[in-house]
Short mmCIF file of C-alpha atoms and ligand atoms in Angstrom, two decimals:
data_model
loop_
_atom_site.label_atom_id
_atom_site.label_comp_id
_atom_site.label_asym_id
_atom_site.label_seq_id
_atom_site.Cartn_x
_atom_site.Cartn_y
_atom_site.Cartn_z
CA MET A 22 -42.03 -18.19 -71.70
CA GLY A 23 -38.87 -16.38 -72.52
CA LYS A 24 -38.75 -12.65 -71.94
CA THR A 25 -39.30 -9.70 -74.57
CA ALA A 26 -37.01 -7.11 -74.76
CA LEU A 27 -36.93 -3.76 -76.88
CA ILE A 28 -33.59 -2.09 -77.87
CA THR A 29 -33.79 1.40 -79.23
CA GLY A 30 -30.74 1.93 -81.44
CA VAL A 31 -30.38 -1.58 -82.38
CA THR A 32 -28.49 -0.77 -85.72
CA GLY A 33 -25.73 0.78 -83.68
CA GLN A 34 -22.47 -0.60 -82.31
CA ASP A 35 -23.84 -1.71 -78.89
CA GLY A 36 -27.28 -2.30 -80.08
CA SER A 37 -25.98 -4.99 -82.57
CA PHE A 38 -24.39 -6.83 -80.00
CA LEU A 39 -26.88 -6.68 -77.23
CA ALA A 40 -29.40 -8.17 -79.56
CA GLU A 41 -26.84 -11.13 -80.32
CA PHE A 42 -26.42 -11.33 -76.43
CA LEU A 43 -30.19 -11.40 -75.76
CA LEU A 44 -31.06 -13.82 -78.77
CA GLU A 45 -28.70 -16.41 -77.39
CA LYS A 46 -30.36 -16.07 -73.88
CA GLY A 47 -33.60 -16.86 -75.33
CA TYR A 48 -35.37 -13.51 -75.48
CA ASP A 49 -37.82 -12.42 -78.02
CA VAL A 50 -35.77 -9.25 -79.37
CA HIS A 51 -37.49 -6.13 -80.91
CA GLY A 52 -35.48 -3.36 -82.33
CA THR A 53 -35.97 0.26 -83.62
CA ILE A 54 -34.71 1.36 -86.80
CA ARG A 55 -35.13 4.66 -88.55
CA ARG A 56 -36.03 5.58 -92.18
CA SER A 57 -33.27 6.72 -94.26
CA SER A 58 -32.53 7.16 -97.96
CA VAL A 59 -29.56 4.44 -97.87
CA ASP A 60 -30.72 1.33 -95.58
CA PHE A 61 -27.85 1.04 -93.32
CA ARG A 62 -28.15 -2.41 -91.46
CA GLU A 63 -24.79 -3.65 -91.74
CA ARG A 64 -24.24 -4.55 -88.11
CA ILE A 65 -27.74 -6.64 -88.07
CA ALA A 66 -27.79 -8.08 -91.47
CA HIS A 67 -26.90 -11.35 -89.96
CA LEU A 68 -29.66 -11.43 -87.32
CA GLU A 69 -32.51 -10.52 -89.83
CA GLY A 70 -34.99 -13.46 -90.66
CA LYS A 71 -34.27 -15.09 -87.21
CA PRO A 72 -37.89 -15.85 -85.85
CA ASN A 73 -37.06 -14.24 -82.48
CA PHE A 74 -35.68 -11.08 -83.85
CA HIS A 75 -38.18 -8.15 -85.03
CA LEU A 76 -37.70 -4.68 -86.38
CA HIS A 77 -39.85 -1.68 -86.19
CA TYR A 78 -39.53 1.88 -87.42
CA SER A 79 -39.70 4.39 -84.73
CA ASP A 80 -37.55 7.44 -83.84
CA MET A 81 -36.70 9.08 -80.67
CA THR A 82 -37.94 12.34 -81.47
CA ASP A 83 -41.42 10.87 -82.33
CA SER A 84 -43.28 10.28 -79.12
CA MET A 85 -46.49 8.71 -80.86
CA SER A 86 -44.16 6.08 -82.57
CA LEU A 87 -42.68 5.03 -79.18
CA VAL A 88 -46.15 5.01 -77.33
CA ALA A 89 -47.40 2.85 -80.22
CA LEU A 90 -44.42 0.56 -80.34
CA ILE A 91 -44.20 0.11 -76.57
CA GLY A 92 -47.90 -0.64 -76.10
CA ARG A 93 -47.77 -3.33 -78.97
CA VAL A 94 -44.63 -5.01 -77.96
CA ARG A 95 -45.22 -4.79 -74.00
CA PRO A 96 -41.51 -5.47 -73.18
CA ASP A 97 -40.29 -6.85 -70.02
CA GLU A 98 -37.01 -4.95 -70.39
CA ILE A 99 -36.21 -1.87 -72.69
CA TYR A 100 -32.70 -0.88 -73.26
CA ASN A 101 -32.52 2.64 -74.56
CA LEU A 102 -29.54 2.92 -76.48
CA ALA A 103 -30.62 5.24 -79.45
CA ALA A 104 -28.61 8.49 -79.36
CA GLN A 105 -26.88 11.07 -81.42
CA SER A 106 -23.87 9.55 -80.09
CA HIS A 107 -20.96 11.58 -81.46
CA VAL A 108 -19.47 14.42 -79.30
CA GLN A 109 -18.09 16.56 -81.93
CA VAL A 110 -21.39 16.41 -83.87
CA SER A 111 -23.06 17.74 -80.70
CA PHE A 112 -21.47 21.05 -81.13
CA ASP A 113 -22.81 21.29 -84.68
CA SER A 114 -26.22 19.99 -83.88
CA PRO A 115 -26.85 20.94 -80.21
CA GLU A 116 -30.63 21.25 -80.48
CA TYR A 117 -31.18 17.71 -82.04
CA THR A 118 -28.70 16.05 -79.90
CA ALA A 119 -31.08 17.55 -76.89
CA ASP A 120 -34.17 16.45 -78.46
CA VAL A 121 -32.72 12.91 -78.89
CA ASP A 122 -30.46 12.27 -76.10
CA ALA A 123 -32.38 14.38 -73.37
CA VAL A 124 -36.01 14.40 -74.26
CA GLY A 125 -35.79 11.24 -76.08
CA VAL A 126 -35.24 9.52 -72.77
CA LEU A 127 -38.27 11.21 -71.11
CA ARG A 128 -40.47 10.14 -74.10
CA VAL A 129 -39.41 6.29 -73.39
CA LEU A 130 -40.29 6.61 -69.47
CA GLU A 131 -43.55 8.33 -70.13
CA ALA A 132 -44.72 5.76 -72.92
CA VAL A 133 -43.81 3.11 -70.57
CA ARG A 134 -46.23 4.94 -67.86
CA GLN A 135 -48.95 5.58 -70.68
CA CYS A 136 -48.93 2.03 -71.61
CA GLY A 137 -49.62 0.93 -68.03
CA LEU A 138 -46.11 -0.96 -67.88
CA GLU A 139 -44.28 1.00 -65.02
CA SER A 140 -44.44 -1.74 -62.39
CA THR A 141 -43.42 -4.70 -64.94
CA CYS A 142 -41.00 -3.21 -67.58
CA ARG A 143 -37.32 -2.65 -66.59
CA ILE A 144 -35.59 0.36 -68.33
CA TYR A 145 -31.94 0.54 -68.90
CA GLN A 146 -30.44 4.07 -69.71
CA ALA A 147 -27.19 4.42 -71.90
CA SER A 148 -25.46 6.84 -69.74
CA THR A 149 -21.98 7.80 -70.26
CA SER A 150 -18.42 9.04 -68.67
CA GLU A 151 -18.86 11.96 -70.46
CA LEU A 152 -20.81 13.25 -67.69
CA TYR A 153 -17.82 13.59 -65.58
CA GLY A 154 -16.29 15.62 -68.43
CA LYS A 155 -14.16 18.43 -66.91
CA VAL A 156 -13.00 15.82 -64.21
CA GLU A 157 -13.23 16.68 -60.70
CA GLU A 158 -11.44 13.52 -59.55
CA VAL A 159 -9.26 10.52 -61.01
CA PRO A 160 -10.47 7.73 -61.26
CA GLN A 161 -14.16 8.43 -61.37
CA ASN A 162 -16.91 6.10 -59.72
CA GLU A 163 -20.37 6.46 -58.89
CA ASN A 164 -20.16 9.17 -56.41
CA THR A 165 -17.80 11.53 -58.36
CA PRO A 166 -19.49 14.87 -59.11
CA PHE A 167 -20.61 15.49 -62.74
CA HIS A 168 -19.26 18.47 -64.69
CA PRO A 169 -20.59 17.77 -68.35
CA TYR A 170 -18.31 19.46 -70.92
CA SER A 171 -20.07 19.26 -74.36
CA PRO A 172 -23.83 19.59 -75.48
CA TYR A 173 -24.03 15.69 -75.94
CA ALA A 174 -22.86 15.58 -72.26
CA VAL A 175 -25.29 18.23 -71.06
CA ALA A 176 -28.10 16.09 -72.78
CA LYS A 177 -27.04 12.86 -71.44
CA GLN A 178 -27.19 14.58 -67.87
CA TYR A 179 -30.94 15.24 -68.54
CA GLY A 180 -31.17 11.65 -69.51
CA PHE A 181 -29.45 10.45 -66.05
CA TRP A 182 -31.36 12.71 -63.82
CA ILE A 183 -34.88 12.01 -65.41
CA VAL A 184 -34.29 8.18 -64.86
CA LYS A 185 -33.45 8.89 -61.36
CA GLU A 186 -36.51 10.93 -61.04
CA TYR A 187 -38.93 8.38 -62.40
CA ARG A 188 -37.18 5.79 -60.19
CA GLU A 189 -37.84 7.69 -57.07
CA ALA A 190 -41.19 9.40 -57.92
CA TYR A 191 -43.05 6.22 -59.62
CA ASN A 192 -40.93 3.36 -58.19
CA MET A 193 -39.97 2.40 -61.75
CA PHE A 194 -37.16 -0.03 -62.27
CA CYS A 195 -34.92 2.25 -64.34
CA CYS A 196 -31.42 2.80 -64.17
CA SER A 197 -28.30 3.97 -65.64
CA GLY A 198 -25.32 2.39 -66.78
CA ILE A 199 -22.23 5.07 -66.70
CA LEU A 200 -20.34 3.65 -69.66
CA PHE A 201 -16.79 4.55 -70.47
CA ASN A 202 -15.62 4.53 -73.89
CA HIS A 203 -15.94 0.88 -75.37
CA GLU A 204 -14.86 0.11 -79.06
CA SER A 205 -14.80 -2.79 -81.45
CA GLU A 206 -14.82 -3.85 -84.91
CA ARG A 207 -18.15 -2.33 -85.42
CA ARG A 208 -17.51 1.01 -84.01
CA GLY A 209 -18.77 3.92 -86.04
CA GLU A 210 -15.77 5.21 -88.32
CA THR A 211 -15.35 8.67 -87.08
CA PHE A 212 -14.91 7.72 -83.48
CA VAL A 213 -10.97 8.11 -82.85
CA THR A 214 -10.13 4.15 -82.37
CA ARG A 215 -11.88 2.99 -85.53
CA LYS A 216 -10.50 6.14 -87.47
CA ILE A 217 -7.06 4.89 -86.27
CA THR A 218 -7.38 0.95 -87.01
CA LEU A 219 -9.03 1.70 -90.31
CA ALA A 220 -6.25 4.44 -91.37
CA ALA A 221 -3.34 2.10 -90.23
CA SER A 222 -4.63 -0.67 -92.39
CA ARG A 223 -5.20 1.31 -95.39
CA ILE A 224 -1.72 2.96 -95.04
CA ARG A 225 -0.18 -0.37 -94.55
CA HIS A 226 -2.00 -1.48 -98.03
CA GLY A 227 -1.06 1.70 -99.85
CA LYS A 228 -4.52 3.30 -99.95
CA GLN A 229 -3.97 6.12 -97.55
CA ASP A 230 -0.83 8.48 -97.18
CA LYS A 231 -1.60 10.01 -93.85
CA LEU A 232 -3.72 10.00 -90.74
CA TYR A 233 -4.89 13.42 -89.27
CA LEU A 234 -5.97 13.43 -85.71
CA GLY A 235 -6.90 16.09 -82.98
CA ASN A 236 -5.73 15.94 -79.40
CA LEU A 237 -3.35 13.08 -79.28
CA SER A 238 -2.73 13.39 -75.56
CA SER A 239 -6.38 12.68 -74.68
CA LEU A 240 -6.75 9.89 -72.30
CA ARG A 241 -9.64 7.31 -72.31
CA ASP A 242 -10.34 4.01 -70.41
CA TRP A 243 -11.29 1.80 -73.59
CA GLY A 244 -13.01 -1.44 -73.18
CA TYR A 245 -14.63 -3.95 -75.70
CA ALA A 246 -18.28 -3.41 -76.45
CA ARG A 247 -18.89 -7.27 -76.45
CA ASP A 248 -18.00 -7.35 -73.04
CA TYR A 249 -20.15 -4.21 -72.09
CA VAL A 250 -23.51 -5.22 -73.36
CA GLU A 251 -23.28 -7.92 -70.97
CA CYS A 252 -23.32 -5.65 -68.30
CA MET A 253 -26.21 -3.87 -69.49
CA TRP A 254 -28.13 -7.05 -69.00
CA MET A 255 -26.68 -7.56 -65.48
CA ILE A 256 -27.74 -4.34 -64.46
CA LEU A 257 -31.26 -5.07 -65.30
CA GLN A 258 -31.17 -8.49 -63.67
CA HIS A 259 -29.92 -7.01 -60.23
CA GLU A 260 -32.53 -7.25 -57.29
CA LYS A 261 -33.02 -3.39 -57.33
CA PRO A 262 -32.30 -0.65 -59.71
CA GLU A 263 -29.24 0.94 -59.31
CA ASP A 264 -26.61 3.09 -61.27
CA PHE A 265 -23.25 1.54 -62.35
CA VAL A 266 -19.96 2.54 -63.60
CA ILE A 267 -18.77 0.47 -66.41
CA ALA A 268 -14.95 0.47 -67.25
CA THR A 269 -11.87 -1.41 -67.54
CA GLY A 270 -10.03 0.69 -64.76
CA GLU A 271 -7.13 1.25 -67.23
CA GLN A 272 -6.36 4.53 -69.10
CA HIS A 273 -4.31 5.11 -72.32
CA SER A 274 -3.77 8.07 -74.78
CA VAL A 275 -4.84 8.62 -78.04
CA ARG A 276 -1.10 8.81 -78.97
CA GLU A 277 -0.53 4.99 -77.23
CA PHE A 278 -3.77 3.57 -79.14
CA CYS A 279 -2.08 4.78 -82.45
CA GLN A 280 1.26 3.36 -81.71
CA LEU A 281 -0.39 -0.27 -80.95
CA ALA A 282 -2.44 -0.05 -83.86
CA PHE A 283 0.40 0.82 -86.15
CA HIS A 284 2.66 -1.81 -84.45
CA TYR A 285 -0.21 -4.43 -85.37
CA VAL A 286 -0.02 -3.59 -89.10
CA GLY A 287 3.70 -4.01 -88.97
CA ILE A 288 4.83 0.05 -88.65
CA GLU A 289 6.62 1.15 -86.09
CA LEU A 290 6.06 4.64 -84.89
CA GLU A 291 8.42 7.36 -83.31
CA TRP A 292 6.83 10.52 -82.47
CA GLN A 293 8.60 14.09 -82.75
CA GLY A 294 7.32 17.53 -82.11
CA GLU A 295 4.90 18.92 -79.55
CA GLY A 296 1.44 20.04 -79.73
CA ALA A 297 0.05 20.93 -83.13
CA ASP A 298 3.57 20.33 -84.40
CA GLU A 299 3.66 16.56 -83.19
CA LYS A 300 4.21 14.02 -85.87
CA GLY A 301 4.15 10.22 -85.92
CA ILE A 302 7.14 9.03 -88.21
CA ASP A 303 7.66 5.49 -89.61
CA LYS A 304 11.02 4.33 -88.20
CA ALA A 305 11.79 2.39 -90.88
CA THR A 306 11.17 4.65 -93.82
CA GLY A 307 11.37 8.21 -91.93
CA ARG A 308 7.96 8.86 -93.48
CA VAL A 309 5.52 11.03 -91.72
CA LEU A 310 2.27 8.96 -91.07
CA VAL A 311 0.37 10.86 -88.60
CA GLU A 312 -0.23 14.78 -88.19
CA VAL A 313 -2.37 16.69 -86.00
CA SER A 314 -4.82 18.91 -87.50
CA PRO A 315 -6.88 21.64 -85.61
CA ASP A 316 -9.85 20.59 -87.38
CA PHE A 317 -10.47 17.66 -84.85
CA TYR A 318 -9.74 19.99 -81.93
CA ARG A 319 -13.32 20.46 -79.79
CA PRO A 320 -14.42 23.65 -78.49
CA THR A 321 -13.86 22.00 -74.92
CA ASP A 322 -12.62 18.52 -74.61
CA VAL A 323 -12.74 15.67 -72.22
CA VAL A 324 -9.14 14.89 -71.59
CA ASN A 325 -8.80 12.52 -68.79
CA LEU A 326 -11.44 9.64 -68.45
CA TRP A 327 -10.57 6.77 -66.02
CA GLY A 328 -13.44 4.56 -64.44
CA ASP A 329 -13.33 2.66 -61.50
CA PRO A 330 -15.34 -0.25 -61.85
CA SER A 331 -15.12 -1.58 -58.26
CA LYS A 332 -19.12 -1.52 -57.59
CA ALA A 333 -20.00 -3.42 -60.81
CA LYS A 334 -17.28 -5.87 -60.03
CA ARG A 335 -18.21 -6.43 -56.39
CA VAL A 336 -22.24 -6.32 -56.71
CA LEU A 337 -22.69 -7.82 -60.23
CA GLY A 338 -19.75 -10.17 -60.43
CA TRP A 339 -18.76 -8.48 -63.68
CA ASN A 340 -15.40 -9.01 -65.33
CA PRO A 341 -13.81 -5.54 -66.41
CA GLN A 342 -10.69 -7.08 -67.75
CA LYS A 343 -12.05 -9.73 -70.02
CA THR A 344 -10.72 -8.37 -72.93
CA THR A 345 -7.54 -6.37 -72.45
CA PHE A 346 -6.30 -3.07 -74.14
CA ASP A 347 -4.00 -4.88 -76.01
CA GLN A 348 -6.39 -7.50 -77.43
CA LEU A 349 -8.99 -5.04 -78.06
CA VAL A 350 -6.72 -3.02 -80.23
CA LYS A 351 -5.64 -6.37 -82.13
CA ILE A 352 -9.32 -7.51 -82.84
CA MET A 353 -9.97 -4.08 -84.27
CA VAL A 354 -6.78 -4.05 -86.47
CA GLN A 355 -7.35 -7.72 -87.53
CA HIS A 356 -10.87 -6.75 -88.83
CA ASP A 357 -9.83 -3.73 -90.63
CA MET A 358 -6.80 -5.27 -92.38
CA ALA A 359 -9.30 -7.83 -93.78
CA LYS A 360 -11.82 -5.23 -94.72
CA VAL A 361 -9.32 -3.34 -96.61
CA ALA A 362 -7.89 -6.29 -98.12
CA VAL A 363 -11.72 -7.07 -99.62
CA GLU A 364 -12.24 -3.38 -100.48
CA ASN A 365 -9.02 -3.92 -102.74
CA ALA A 366 -10.46 -7.00 -104.21
CA GLY A 367 -13.61 -5.33 -105.02
CA ASP A 368 -11.74 -2.41 -106.63
CA ALA A 369 -9.69 -4.81 -108.79
CA ILE A 370 -13.11 -5.88 -110.04
CA ARG A 371 -14.81 -2.55 -110.59
CA ILE A 372 -11.65 -1.54 -112.78
CA ASN A 373 -11.92 -4.54 -114.75
CA LEU A 374 -15.78 -3.80 -115.15
CA ALA A 375 -14.91 -0.48 -116.17
CA GLU A 376 -12.48 -1.32 -118.68
CA TYR A 377 -15.20 -4.15 -120.01
CA LEU A 378 -17.72 -1.22 -120.50
CA GLU A 379 -15.37 1.00 -122.23
CA LYS A 380 -14.35 -1.53 -124.70
CA GLY A 381 -18.15 -2.03 -125.27
CA ILE A 382 -17.83 -5.95 -124.19
CA VAL A 383 -20.62 -5.35 -121.73
CA LYS A 384 -23.58 -3.35 -122.81
P1 LIG B 11 -24.07 4.29 -82.34
O1 LIG B 11 -23.24 3.04 -82.92
O2 LIG B 11 -23.82 5.60 -82.68
O3 LIG B 11 -25.60 3.86 -82.21
C1 LIG B 11 -26.46 4.90 -81.79
C2 LIG B 11 -27.95 4.26 -82.34
O4 LIG B 11 -28.91 5.22 -82.29
C3 LIG B 11 -27.92 3.77 -83.89
O5 LIG B 11 -28.74 2.63 -83.87
C4 LIG B 11 -28.76 5.09 -84.32
O6 LIG B 11 -29.49 4.60 -85.59
C5 LIG B 11 -29.62 5.42 -83.31
N1 LIG B 11 -30.33 6.72 -83.31
C6 LIG B 11 -29.62 7.93 -83.50
N2 LIG B 11 -30.43 8.82 -83.51
C7 LIG B 11 -31.72 8.42 -83.55
C8 LIG B 11 -33.10 9.00 -83.54
N3 LIG B 11 -33.37 10.17 -83.49
N4 LIG B 11 -34.09 7.91 -83.28
C9 LIG B 11 -33.90 6.44 -83.09
N5 LIG B 11 -32.75 6.14 -83.21
C10 LIG B 11 -31.53 6.83 -83.55
O7 LIG B 11 -23.66 4.31 -80.74
P2 LIG B 11 -23.15 3.07 -79.47
O8 LIG B 11 -21.75 3.28 -79.69
O9 LIG B 11 -23.82 1.98 -80.01
O10 LIG B 11 -23.58 3.67 -78.41
C11 LIG B 11 -24.96 3.28 -77.73
C12 LIG B 11 -25.37 4.23 -76.52
O11 LIG B 11 -24.63 4.34 -75.59
C13 LIG B 11 -25.49 5.64 -77.17
O12 LIG B 11 -26.71 6.22 -76.28
C14 LIG B 11 -24.33 6.40 -76.70
O13 LIG B 11 -24.50 7.60 -76.35
C15 LIG B 11 -24.03 5.41 -75.39
N6 LIG B 11 -22.73 5.42 -74.89
C16 LIG B 11 -21.68 4.88 -75.98
C17 LIG B 11 -20.48 4.78 -75.35
C18 LIG B 11 -19.50 4.02 -76.29
O14 LIG B 11 -18.19 4.24 -75.87
N7 LIG B 11 -19.85 3.54 -77.27
C19 LIG B 11 -20.08 5.16 -74.12
C20 LIG B 11 -21.09 5.57 -73.28
C21 LIG B 11 -22.47 5.75 -73.81
P3 LIG B 11 -28.96 4.91 -87.01
O15 LIG B 11 -28.14 3.61 -87.03
O16 LIG B 11 -30.09 4.85 -87.86
O17 LIG B 11 -27.90 5.93 -86.81
N1 LIG B 12 -13.28 11.43 -83.03
C1 LIG B 12 -12.02 11.97 -82.96
N2 LIG B 12 -11.45 12.10 -84.03
N3 LIG B 12 -11.66 12.08 -81.71
C2 LIG B 12 -10.37 12.25 -81.48
C3 LIG B 12 -9.39 12.73 -82.92
C4 LIG B 12 -10.00 12.46 -84.01
O1 LIG B 12 -9.55 12.75 -85.10
N4 LIG B 12 -8.28 13.09 -82.42
C5 LIG B 12 -8.17 12.97 -81.23
N5 LIG B 12 -9.35 12.72 -80.79
C6 LIG B 12 -9.86 12.76 -79.30
C7 LIG B 12 -11.05 13.52 -78.89
O2 LIG B 12 -10.80 14.77 -78.93
C8 LIG B 12 -11.58 12.71 -77.66
O3 LIG B 12 -10.70 13.50 -76.51
C9 LIG B 12 -11.20 11.17 -77.80
O4 LIG B 12 -10.13 11.61 -78.75
C10 LIG B 12 -12.12 10.25 -77.95
O5 LIG B 12 -12.94 10.69 -79.10
P1 LIG B 12 -13.92 9.75 -79.67
O6 LIG B 12 -13.59 8.66 -80.00
O7 LIG B 12 -14.95 10.85 -80.46
O8 LIG B 12 -14.90 9.54 -78.26
P2 LIG B 12 -15.59 10.57 -77.15
O9 LIG B 12 -14.88 10.02 -75.98
O10 LIG B 12 -15.57 11.87 -77.53
O11 LIG B 12 -17.22 9.80 -76.95
C11 LIG B 12 -17.37 8.28 -77.14
O12 LIG B 12 -17.21 7.85 -75.98
C12 LIG B 12 -18.07 8.66 -74.73
C13 LIG B 12 -18.07 7.87 -73.73
O13 LIG B 12 -16.95 8.50 -72.62
C14 LIG B 12 -18.94 8.13 -77.63
O14 LIG B 12 -18.97 6.85 -77.92
C15 LIG B 12 -19.99 9.01 -76.76
O15 LIG B 12 -21.12 8.43 -77.29
C16 LIG B 12 -19.78 8.12 -75.19
O16 LIG B 12 -20.66 8.63 -74.29
#
């Protein structure tokens, strides 16, 4: 008999990659989705209909839905990925973020206990490098002190500690992966990397004039999401429950990411000015393509994330450099150049259709 896994947040970037990964390993995969007025299942559309892939409505704010689901599915492994995952949004919706990202974790742990699965079900919690926040050392490892620096990070801090508490109090196999930023062609469009690769592609195709960003000097350790979901699985296959830092061990600025993304669409940028006056200029034409907008500044910003993945490498045998920074940017740009080309073709068809309707050809 294959194992059964439950993924909360299966419609997200990581959830979709993890579902693919577990299906390939022969798992029976169950995922949670939320009701919304527009059905947004783009990332998992290719998995729907597979016999081992099952979707269930549930919400992290609704403990009864979690208890009922976990009791019905009786998973061997739970990957708790569901979260309000946008740091900037957490300043606007701090209470909701705490409900989902902090208390939501407790709801999953308690549901497992109430269903009598505490000694059989292994639980992975999607923790984050944002816990290091206003960093107290670089690079950061499993022993670096936490200093969360946003409502999102404070909520995730609760999640981290409640997982540790249940591990020690009830001897449950539950652990946190402290994941540094990981990106992909499926990344949400308001995270900085995807915002950049989409904008560079649209600018290249003449569909956008300029890209506005916040802090260009912010530093991140960016990896490829497809590589990171493998590590989530490895953490649950380890002989004992432990927390791991997952990162590439390499750091780049938002400015560098931007430079490389534009390079891959065929535009070389040069930077002029400083702070809010800094601009990214097309060397060939002199056009200003990137500007800073204070709208994207955060009340408190985390600016120096750099992970040390030595433990995951040594203990789990995980390869943190499977996809390089350069390859990651290229994958995302290639995807978004193709996406914009398809959008352009769609626009042309819609324009024709509008003409047809106007001329009364189609009624
Ligand atoms: P994501 O793309 O934003 O996906 C989040 C998922 O959570 C989506 O499926 C979303 O559903 C679901 N969700 C949100 N609120 C929910 C609620 N109230 N009830 C049930 N489901 C809810 O995030 P991601 O990048 O895949 O990240 C996955 C997890 O890893 C998150 O917990 C995130 O905080 C954490 N993390 C991410 C990174 C990173 O760099 N990507 C790094 C460290 C930690 P909808 O599709 O309906 O919105
Ligand atoms: N989103 C965004 N938009 N960020 C910008 C922009 C912009 O226009 N301009 C500069 N930035 C800076 C932010 O201030 C931040 O310092 C950095 O780019 C990265 O921002 P995001 O891509 O939004 O990601 P994040 O690091 O805040 O959060 C992501 O990674 C965390 C792990 O460290 C999310 O995936 C979190 O869920 C995850 O926990």
